[in-house]
Structure formats: structure tokens, C-alpha cells
Amino acid sequence: MAITYEVGGYAAEDRSVEVVFTNDEGFVHKRQVNIPKEENGSVDQDAFNEILEGQLRGVENKVALGVISFTDPNAEPEGAIDPEPEAETAD
């Protein structure tokens, strides 16, 4: 099973970013990942790439062990409130 990842958008001052891991079925697993910085405050891209690859290996290992799961990105979250509840009718 191949797993890919996509880094969400982030601003220069952000300290972490959401990373979405996607499996062959299109299901996702999300994590917040720290963004390493240089002394001048810019992103340390080499270190960031290493962190992302390490996170990917960690996700792959945990999937193999069955300790994390992927979810359908189109599924309703559990406990979600219907944005347009049906009106009750009087008898």
C-alpha cells in the first residue's frame, strides 16, 4: 500500500502545519507537524523535508501494526449536527 502526503498551507510565523496522508483508497490520516526554523526565522527546508519523510515512515509503520487508521474524507464526522434540520410538523 502506497501512502502519500500533502502539506497544508502555512505562513512564515506558523510553528506547525497540518499534513494529510492519503492511502491507495483515497482515505486520509491527518497530523500536525512542527515546522523547523533557521536562526533568522525562515523555514529550515532540509530539516523540514527530513521531518516529513520521518512522519511518513512512522505512519507507514503504524498502519502495518494496525494502531492508526485512515478515514473517508467525504464522510460526515461523528456527532455532526445537520446544518438544515427538518422542520417538525404539527398533527
PDB file of N, CA and C in Angstrom:
ATOM      1  N   MET A   1       0.837  -1.172   0.000  1.00  0.00           N
ATOM      2  CA  MET A   1       0.000   0.000   0.000  1.00  0.00           C
ATOM      3  C   MET A   1       0.888   1.242   0.000  1.00  0.00           C
ATOM      4  N   ALA A   2       0.670   2.100  -0.960  1.00  0.00           N
ATOM      5  CA  ALA A   2       1.432   3.347  -1.036  1.00  0.00           C
ATOM      6  C   ALA A   2       0.690   4.444  -0.276  1.00  0.00           C
ATOM      7  N   ILE A   3       1.439   5.219   0.455  1.00  0.00           N
ATOM      8  CA  ILE A   3       0.888   6.354   1.185  1.00  0.00           C
ATOM      9  C   ILE A   3       1.625   7.599   0.723  1.00  0.00           C
ATOM     10  N   THR A   4       0.873   8.634   0.410  1.00  0.00           N
ATOM     11  CA  THR A   4       1.463   9.910   0.018  1.00  0.00           C
ATOM     12  C   THR A   4       1.055  10.952   1.053  1.00  0.00           C
ATOM     13  N   TYR A   5       1.685  12.111   0.990  1.00  0.00           N
ATOM     14  CA  TYR A   5       1.285  13.178   1.906  1.00  0.00           C
ATOM     15  C   TYR A   5       1.264  14.520   1.204  1.00  0.00           C
ATOM     16  N   GLU A   6       0.470  15.419   1.774  1.00  0.00           N
ATOM     17  CA  GLU A   6       0.366  16.783   1.265  1.00  0.00           C
ATOM     18  C   GLU A   6       0.440  17.725   2.461  1.00  0.00           C
ATOM     19  N   VAL A   7       1.326  18.701   2.359  1.00  0.00           N
ATOM     20  CA  VAL A   7       1.500  19.691   3.411  1.00  0.00           C
ATOM     21  C   VAL A   7       0.511  20.826   3.166  1.00  0.00           C
ATOM     22  N   GLY A   8      -0.245  21.194   4.199  1.00  0.00           N
ATOM     23  CA  GLY A   8      -1.196  22.293   4.083  1.00  0.00           C
ATOM     24  C   GLY A   8      -0.475  23.628   3.970  1.00  0.00           C
ATOM     25  N   GLY A   9      -1.219  24.650   3.734  1.00  0.00           N
ATOM     26  CA  GLY A   9      -0.649  25.988   3.630  1.00  0.00           C
ATOM     27  C   GLY A   9      -0.243  26.511   5.005  1.00  0.00           C
ATOM     28  N   TYR A  10       0.797  27.309   5.028  1.00  0.00           N
ATOM     29  CA  TYR A  10       1.237  27.906   6.283  1.00  0.00           C
ATOM     30  C   TYR A  10       1.906  29.236   6.005  1.00  0.00           C
ATOM     31  N   ALA A  11       1.903  30.086   7.029  1.00  0.00           N
ATOM     32  CA  ALA A  11       2.510  31.410   6.933  1.00  0.00           C
ATOM     33  C   ALA A  11       3.882  31.381   7.588  1.00  0.00           C
ATOM     34  N   ALA A  12       4.694  32.390   7.318  1.00  0.00           N
ATOM     35  CA  ALA A  12       6.067  32.452   7.832  1.00  0.00           C
ATOM     36  C   ALA A  12       6.125  32.353   9.349  1.00  0.00           C
ATOM     37  N   GLU A  13       5.120  32.876  10.040  1.00  0.00           N
ATOM     38  CA  GLU A  13       5.153  32.862  11.505  1.00  0.00           C
ATOM     39  C   GLU A  13       4.598  31.576  12.126  1.00  0.00           C
ATOM     40  N   ASP A  14       4.002  30.686  11.325  1.00  0.00           N
ATOM     41  CA  ASP A  14       3.438  29.444  11.848  1.00  0.00           C
ATOM     42  C   ASP A  14       4.521  28.522  12.399  1.00  0.00           C
ATOM     43  N   ARG A  15       4.179  27.835  13.480  1.00  0.00           N
ATOM     44  CA  ARG A  15       5.113  26.904  14.113  1.00  0.00           C
ATOM     45  C   ARG A  15       4.788  25.452  13.770  1.00  0.00           C
ATOM     46  N   SER A  16       3.588  25.206  13.243  1.00  0.00           N
ATOM     47  CA  SER A  16       3.203  23.864  12.831  1.00  0.00           C
ATOM     48  C   SER A  16       2.258  23.964  11.643  1.00  0.00           C
ATOM     49  N   VAL A  17       2.053  22.820  11.000  1.00  0.00           N
ATOM     50  CA  VAL A  17       1.195  22.776   9.812  1.00  0.00           C
ATOM     51  C   VAL A  17       0.504  21.414   9.772  1.00  0.00           C
ATOM     52  N   GLU A  18      -0.701  21.387   9.203  1.00  0.00           N
ATOM     53  CA  GLU A  18      -1.401  20.120   9.037  1.00  0.00           C
ATOM     54  C   GLU A  18      -0.846  19.391   7.816  1.00  0.00           C
ATOM     55  N   VAL A  19      -0.572  18.103   7.999  1.00  0.00           N
ATOM     56  CA  VAL A  19      -0.121  17.250   6.911  1.00  0.00           C
ATOM     57  C   VAL A  19      -1.167  16.153   6.747  1.00  0.00           C
ATOM     58  N   VAL A  20      -1.630  15.966   5.515  1.00  0.00           N
ATOM     59  CA  VAL A  20      -2.644  14.967   5.225  1.00  0.00           C
ATOM     60  C   VAL A  20      -1.976  13.808   4.485  1.00  0.00           C
ATOM     61  N   PHE A  21      -2.044  12.627   5.077  1.00  0.00           N
ATOM     62  CA  PHE A  21      -1.512  11.400   4.482  1.00  0.00           C
ATOM     63  C   PHE A  21      -2.677  10.693   3.812  1.00  0.00           C
ATOM     64  N   THR A  22      -2.480  10.222   2.583  1.00  0.00           N
ATOM     65  CA  THR A  22      -3.546   9.589   1.807  1.00  0.00           C
ATOM     66  C   THR A  22      -3.093   8.207   1.361  1.00  0.00           C
ATOM     67  N   ASN A  23      -3.982   7.199   1.563  1.00  0.00           N
ATOM     68  CA  ASN A  23      -3.641   5.841   1.123  1.00  0.00           C
ATOM     69  C   ASN A  23      -4.199   5.570  -0.274  1.00  0.00           C
ATOM     70  N   ASP A  24      -3.983   4.350  -0.767  1.00  0.00           N
ATOM     71  CA  ASP A  24      -4.415   3.969  -2.121  1.00  0.00           C
ATOM     72  C   ASP A  24      -5.921   4.101  -2.336  1.00  0.00           C
ATOM     73  N   GLU A  25      -6.693   3.985  -1.260  1.00  0.00           N
ATOM     74  CA  GLU A  25      -8.151   4.049  -1.367  1.00  0.00           C
ATOM     75  C   GLU A  25      -8.678   5.485  -1.318  1.00  0.00           C
ATOM     76  N   GLY A  26      -7.769   6.446  -1.138  1.00  0.00           N
ATOM     77  CA  GLY A  26      -8.184   7.841  -1.044  1.00  0.00           C
ATOM     78  C   GLY A  26      -8.593   8.253   0.358  1.00  0.00           C
ATOM     79  N   PHE A  27      -8.401   7.370   1.338  1.00  0.00           N
ATOM     80  CA  PHE A  27      -8.715   7.687   2.725  1.00  0.00           C
ATOM     81  C   PHE A  27      -7.540   8.447   3.319  1.00  0.00           C
ATOM     82  N   VAL A  28      -7.807   9.248   4.356  1.00  0.00           N
ATOM     83  CA  VAL A  28      -6.795  10.155   4.891  1.00  0.00           C
ATOM     84  C   VAL A  28      -6.532   9.948   6.382  1.00  0.00           C
ATOM     85  N   HIS A  29      -5.354  10.384   6.775  1.00  0.00           N
ATOM     86  CA  HIS A  29      -4.933  10.455   8.183  1.00  0.00           C
ATOM     87  C   HIS A  29      -4.231  11.801   8.314  1.00  0.00           C
ATOM     88  N   LYS A  30      -4.647  12.618   9.305  1.00  0.00           N
ATOM     89  CA  LYS A  30      -4.099  13.959   9.435  1.00  0.00           C
ATOM     90  C   LYS A  30      -3.249  14.072  10.694  1.00  0.00           C
ATOM     91  N   ARG A  31      -2.188  14.874  10.583  1.00  0.00           N
ATOM     92  CA  ARG A  31      -1.293  15.144  11.707  1.00  0.00           C
ATOM     93  C   ARG A  31      -0.846  16.595  11.666  1.00  0.00           C
ATOM     94  N   GLN A  32      -0.592  17.161  12.844  1.00  0.00           N
ATOM     95  CA  GLN A  32       0.070  18.456  12.953  1.00  0.00           C
ATOM     96  C   GLN A  32       1.560  18.175  13.052  1.00  0.00           C
ATOM     97  N   VAL A  33       2.342  18.848  12.245  1.00  0.00           N
ATOM     98  CA  VAL A  33       3.788  18.637  12.200  1.00  0.00           C
ATOM     99  C   VAL A  33       4.482  19.968  12.481  1.00  0.00           C
ATOM    100  N   ASN A  34       5.478  19.935  13.356  1.00  0.00           N
ATOM    101  CA  ASN A  34       6.244  21.139  13.665  1.00  0.00           C
ATOM    102  C   ASN A  34       7.066  21.581  12.456  1.00  0.00           C
ATOM    103  N   ILE A  35       7.200  22.893  12.305  1.00  0.00           N
ATOM    104  CA  ILE A  35       7.979  23.478  11.220  1.00  0.00           C
ATOM    105  C   ILE A  35       9.306  23.960  11.805  1.00  0.00           C
ATOM    106  N   PRO A  36      10.426  23.349  11.420  1.00  0.00           N
ATOM    107  CA  PRO A  36      11.719  23.796  11.954  1.00  0.00           C
ATOM    108  C   PRO A  36      12.135  25.129  11.334  1.00  0.00           C
ATOM    109  N   LYS A  37      12.754  25.968  12.147  1.00  0.00           N
ATOM    110  CA  LYS A  37      13.149  27.300  11.680  1.00  0.00           C
ATOM    111  C   LYS A  37      14.655  27.504  11.804  1.00  0.00           C
ATOM    112  N   GLU A  38      15.169  28.332  10.913  1.00  0.00           N
ATOM    113  CA  GLU A  38      16.553  28.786  10.981  1.00  0.00           C
ATOM    114  C   GLU A  38      16.633  29.878  12.051  1.00  0.00           C
ATOM    115  N   GLU A  39      17.837  30.297  12.409  1.00  0.00           N
ATOM    116  CA  GLU A  39      18.006  31.359  13.399  1.00  0.00           C
ATOM    117  C   GLU A  39      17.330  32.655  12.975  1.00  0.00           C
ATOM    118  N   ASN A  40      17.261  32.908  11.671  1.00  0.00           N
ATOM    119  CA  ASN A  40      16.635  34.142  11.175  1.00  0.00           C
ATOM    120  C   ASN A  40      15.116  34.032  11.059  1.00  0.00           C
ATOM    121  N   GLY A  41      14.549  32.876  11.439  1.00  0.00           N
ATOM    122  CA  GLY A  41      13.100  32.688  11.421  1.00  0.00           C
ATOM    123  C   GLY A  41      12.552  32.047  10.164  1.00  0.00           C
ATOM    124  N   SER A  42      13.390  31.870   9.143  1.00  0.00           N
ATOM    125  CA  SER A  42      12.908  31.221   7.920  1.00  0.00           C
ATOM    126  C   SER A  42      12.826  29.703   8.137  1.00  0.00           C
ATOM    127  N   VAL A  43      12.046  29.047   7.292  1.00  0.00           N
ATOM    128  CA  VAL A  43      11.884  27.597   7.393  1.00  0.00           C
ATOM    129  C   VAL A  43      13.192  26.909   7.018  1.00  0.00           C
ATOM    130  N   ASP A  44      13.619  25.969   7.868  1.00  0.00           N
ATOM    131  CA  ASP A  44      14.786  25.127   7.564  1.00  0.00           C
ATOM    132  C   ASP A  44      14.268  23.994   6.676  1.00  0.00           C
ATOM    133  N   GLN A  45      14.295  24.212   5.360  1.00  0.00           N
ATOM    134  CA  GLN A  45      13.657  23.294   4.417  1.00  0.00           C
ATOM    135  C   GLN A  45      14.262  21.897   4.451  1.00  0.00           C
ATOM    136  N   ASP A  46      15.585  21.795   4.595  1.00  0.00           N
ATOM    137  CA  ASP A  46      16.207  20.466   4.654  1.00  0.00           C
ATOM    138  C   ASP A  46      15.708  19.693   5.870  1.00  0.00           C
ATOM    139  N   ALA A  47      15.688  20.342   7.017  1.00  0.00           N
ATOM    140  CA  ALA A  47      15.197  19.689   8.241  1.00  0.00           C
ATOM    141  C   ALA A  47      13.709  19.366   8.116  1.00  0.00           C
ATOM    142  N   PHE A  48      12.943  20.268   7.508  1.00  0.00           N
ATOM    143  CA  PHE A  48      11.515  20.049   7.332  1.00  0.00           C
ATOM    144  C   PHE A  48      11.261  18.828   6.452  1.00  0.00           C
ATOM    145  N   ASN A  49      12.002  18.701   5.362  1.00  0.00           N
ATOM    146  CA  ASN A  49      11.864  17.528   4.487  1.00  0.00           C
ATOM    147  C   ASN A  49      12.181  16.246   5.237  1.00  0.00           C
ATOM    148  N   GLU A  50      13.209  16.261   6.084  1.00  0.00           N
ATOM    149  CA  GLU A  50      13.556  15.089   6.888  1.00  0.00           C
ATOM    150  C   GLU A  50      12.433  14.741   7.855  1.00  0.00           C
ATOM    151  N   ILE A  51      11.857  15.759   8.494  1.00  0.00           N
ATOM    152  CA  ILE A  51      10.741  15.529   9.415  1.00  0.00           C
ATOM    153  C   ILE A  51       9.556  14.918   8.679  1.00  0.00           C
ATOM    154  N   LEU A  52       9.220  15.466   7.515  1.00  0.00           N
ATOM    155  CA  LEU A  52       8.089  14.950   6.744  1.00  0.00           C
ATOM    156  C   LEU A  52       8.307  13.499   6.322  1.00  0.00           C
ATOM    157  N   GLU A  53       9.510  13.177   5.871  1.00  0.00           N
ATOM    158  CA  GLU A  53       9.803  11.794   5.476  1.00  0.00           C
ATOM    159  C   GLU A  53       9.758  10.863   6.693  1.00  0.00           C
ATOM    160  N   GLY A  54      10.235  11.347   7.829  1.00  0.00           N
ATOM    161  CA  GLY A  54      10.160  10.564   9.066  1.00  0.00           C
ATOM    162  C   GLY A  54       8.720  10.337   9.498  1.00  0.00           C
ATOM    163  N   GLN A  55       7.884  11.361   9.363  1.00  0.00           N
ATOM    164  CA  GLN A  55       6.464  11.213   9.685  1.00  0.00           C
ATOM    165  C   GLN A  55       5.811  10.192   8.758  1.00  0.00           C
ATOM    166  N   LEU A  56       6.162  10.231   7.478  1.00  0.00           N
ATOM    167  CA  LEU A  56       5.620   9.269   6.516  1.00  0.00           C
ATOM    168  C   LEU A  56       6.008   7.848   6.913  1.00  0.00           C
ATOM    169  N   ARG A  57       7.271   7.635   7.241  1.00  0.00           N
ATOM    170  CA  ARG A  57       7.704   6.295   7.671  1.00  0.00           C
ATOM    171  C   ARG A  57       6.974   5.859   8.937  1.00  0.00           C
ATOM    172  N   GLY A  58       6.761   6.799   9.862  1.00  0.00           N
ATOM    173  CA  GLY A  58       6.031   6.495  11.081  1.00  0.00           C
ATOM    174  C   GLY A  58       4.599   6.088  10.808  1.00  0.00           C
ATOM    175  N   VAL A  59       3.939   6.808   9.907  1.00  0.00           N
ATOM    176  CA  VAL A  59       2.567   6.475   9.538  1.00  0.00           C
ATOM    177  C   VAL A  59       2.534   5.092   8.889  1.00  0.00           C
ATOM    178  N   GLU A  60       3.455   4.824   7.978  1.00  0.00           N
ATOM    179  CA  GLU A  60       3.501   3.504   7.314  1.00  0.00           C
ATOM    180  C   GLU A  60       3.689   2.389   8.335  1.00  0.00           C
ATOM    181  N   ASN A  61       4.587   2.586   9.296  1.00  0.00           N
ATOM    182  CA  ASN A  61       4.821   1.566  10.328  1.00  0.00           C
ATOM    183  C   ASN A  61       3.595   1.364  11.210  1.00  0.00           C
ATOM    184  N   LYS A  62       2.950   2.448  11.593  1.00  0.00           N
ATOM    185  CA  LYS A  62       1.778   2.337  12.464  1.00  0.00           C
ATOM    186  C   LYS A  62       0.591   1.717  11.732  1.00  0.00           C
ATOM    187  N   VAL A  63       0.478   1.952  10.435  1.00  0.00           N
ATOM    188  CA  VAL A  63      -0.567   1.287   9.645  1.00  0.00           C
ATOM    189  C   VAL A  63      -0.287  -0.215   9.628  1.00  0.00           C
ATOM    190  N   ALA A  64       0.967  -0.588   9.415  1.00  0.00           N
ATOM    191  CA  ALA A  64       1.340  -2.009   9.384  1.00  0.00           C
ATOM    192  C   ALA A  64       1.032  -2.687  10.712  1.00  0.00           C
ATOM    193  N   LEU A  65       1.182  -1.962  11.808  1.00  0.00           N
ATOM    194  CA  LEU A  65       0.897  -2.508  13.136  1.00  0.00           C
ATOM    195  C   LEU A  65      -0.585  -2.432  13.493  1.00  0.00           C
ATOM    196  N   GLY A  66      -1.353  -1.683  12.713  1.00  0.00           N
ATOM    197  CA  GLY A  66      -2.783  -1.553  12.950  1.00  0.00           C
ATOM    198  C   GLY A  66      -3.142  -0.596  14.080  1.00  0.00           C
ATOM    199  N   VAL A  67      -2.242   0.331  14.402  1.00  0.00           N
ATOM    200  CA  VAL A  67      -2.513   1.241  15.520  1.00  0.00           C
ATOM    201  C   VAL A  67      -3.065   2.602  15.088  1.00  0.00           C
ATOM    202  N   ILE A  68      -3.071   2.889  13.797  1.00  0.00           N
ATOM    203  CA  ILE A  68      -3.762   4.078  13.289  1.00  0.00           C
ATOM    204  C   ILE A  68      -4.612   3.646  12.107  1.00  0.00           C
ATOM    205  N   SER A  69      -5.583   4.465  11.802  1.00  0.00           N
ATOM    206  CA  SER A  69      -6.445   4.151  10.675  1.00  0.00           C
ATOM    207  C   SER A  69      -6.638   5.391   9.814  1.00  0.00           C
ATOM    208  N   PHE A  70      -7.109   5.160   8.634  1.00  0.00           N
ATOM    209  CA  PHE A  70      -7.414   6.222   7.687  1.00  0.00           C
ATOM    210  C   PHE A  70      -8.935   6.359   7.625  1.00  0.00           C
ATOM    211  N   THR A  71      -9.407   7.553   7.357  1.00  0.00           N
ATOM    212  CA  THR A  71     -10.842   7.789   7.297  1.00  0.00           C
ATOM    213  C   THR A  71     -11.229   8.329   5.931  1.00  0.00           C
ATOM    214  N   ASP A  72     -12.485   8.139   5.599  1.00  0.00           N
ATOM    215  CA  ASP A  72     -13.036   8.655   4.347  1.00  0.00           C
ATOM    216  C   ASP A  72     -13.145  10.172   4.467  1.00  0.00           C
ATOM    217  N   PRO A  73     -12.458  10.930   3.617  1.00  0.00           N
ATOM    218  CA  PRO A  73     -12.505  12.389   3.741  1.00  0.00           C
ATOM    219  C   PRO A  73     -13.876  12.979   3.444  1.00  0.00           C
ATOM    220  N   ASN A  74     -14.767  12.200   2.818  1.00  0.00           N
ATOM    221  CA  ASN A  74     -16.105  12.684   2.474  1.00  0.00           C
ATOM    222  C   ASN A  74     -17.164  12.262   3.485  1.00  0.00           C
ATOM    223  N   ALA A  75     -16.759  11.490   4.507  1.00  0.00           N
ATOM    224  CA  ALA A  75     -17.715  11.009   5.496  1.00  0.00           C
ATOM    225  C   ALA A  75     -18.094  12.131   6.455  1.00  0.00           C
ATOM    226  N   GLU A  76     -19.327  12.078   6.945  1.00  0.00           N
ATOM    227  CA  GLU A  76     -19.776  13.026   7.960  1.00  0.00           C
ATOM    228  C   GLU A  76     -19.037  12.724   9.258  1.00  0.00           C
ATOM    229  N   PRO A  77     -18.498  13.740   9.916  1.00  0.00           N
ATOM    230  CA  PRO A  77     -17.851  13.495  11.204  1.00  0.00           C
ATOM    231  C   PRO A  77     -18.867  12.959  12.211  1.00  0.00           C
ATOM    232  N   GLU A  78     -18.422  12.064  13.068  1.00  0.00           N
ATOM    233  CA  GLU A  78     -19.301  11.506  14.076  1.00  0.00           C
ATOM    234  C   GLU A  78     -19.813  12.618  14.970  1.00  0.00           C
ATOM    235  N   GLY A  79     -21.113  12.628  15.218  1.00  0.00           N
ATOM    236  CA  GLY A  79     -21.700  13.656  16.073  1.00  0.00           C
ATOM    237  C   GLY A  79     -21.945  14.976  15.362  1.00  0.00           C
ATOM    238  N   ALA A  80     -21.811  14.989  14.039  1.00  0.00           N
ATOM    239  CA  ALA A  80     -22.019  16.231  13.289  1.00  0.00           C
ATOM    240  C   ALA A  80     -23.480  16.651  13.378  1.00  0.00           C
ATOM    241  N   ILE A  81     -23.698  17.938  13.440  1.00  0.00           N
ATOM    242  CA  ILE A  81     -25.051  18.482  13.519  1.00  0.00           C
ATOM    243  C   ILE A  81     -25.510  18.813  12.109  1.00  0.00           C
ATOM    244  N   ASP A  82     -26.713  18.379  11.777  1.00  0.00           N
ATOM    245  CA  ASP A  82     -27.289  18.653  10.461  1.00  0.00           C
ATOM    246  C   ASP A  82     -27.475  20.155  10.318  1.00  0.00           C
ATOM    247  N   PRO A  83     -26.873  20.782   9.295  1.00  0.00           N
ATOM    248  CA  PRO A  83     -26.979  22.234   9.153  1.00  0.00           C
ATOM    249  C   PRO A  83     -28.397  22.708   8.837  1.00  0.00           C
ATOM    250  N   GLU A  84     -29.229  21.837   8.283  1.00  0.00           N
ATOM    251  CA  GLU A  84     -30.603  22.205   7.954  1.00  0.00           C
ATOM    252  C   GLU A  84     -31.547  21.141   8.496  1.00  0.00           C
ATOM    253  N   PRO A  85     -31.835  21.178   9.806  1.00  0.00           N
ATOM    254  CA  PRO A  85     -32.719  20.163  10.365  1.00  0.00           C
ATOM    255  C   PRO A  85     -34.121  20.287   9.765  1.00  0.00           C
ATOM    256  N   GLU A  86     -34.776  19.145   9.627  1.00  0.00           N
ATOM    257  CA  GLU A  86     -36.124  19.153   9.075  1.00  0.00           C
ATOM    258  C   GLU A  86     -37.078  19.787  10.076  1.00  0.00           C
ATOM    259  N   ALA A  87     -37.996  20.572   9.563  1.00  0.00           N
ATOM    260  CA  ALA A  87     -38.992  21.207  10.425  1.00  0.00           C
ATOM    261  C   ALA A  87     -39.997  20.164  10.905  1.00  0.00           C
ATOM    262  N   GLU A  88     -40.380  20.285  12.177  1.00  0.00           N
ATOM    263  CA  GLU A  88     -41.394  19.368  12.707  1.00  0.00           C
ATOM    264  C   GLU A  88     -42.754  19.828  12.230  1.00  0.00           C
ATOM    265  N   THR A  89     -43.613  18.859  11.936  1.00  0.00           N
ATOM    266  CA  THR A  89     -44.957  19.219  11.501  1.00  0.00           C
ATOM    267  C   THR A  89     -45.931  18.966  12.638  1.00  0.00           C
ATOM    268  N   ALA A  90     -46.923  19.813  12.761  1.00  0.00           N
ATOM    269  CA  ALA A  90     -47.940  19.651  13.805  1.00  0.00           C
ATOM    270  C   ALA A  90     -48.975  18.658  13.321  1.00  0.00           C
ATOM    271  N   ASP A  91     -49.477  17.853  14.257  1.00  0.00           N
ATOM    272  CA  ASP A  91     -50.504  16.863  13.913  1.00  0.00           C
ATOM    273  C   ASP A  91     -51.879  17.426  13.985  1.00  0.00           C
TER     274      ASP A  91
END
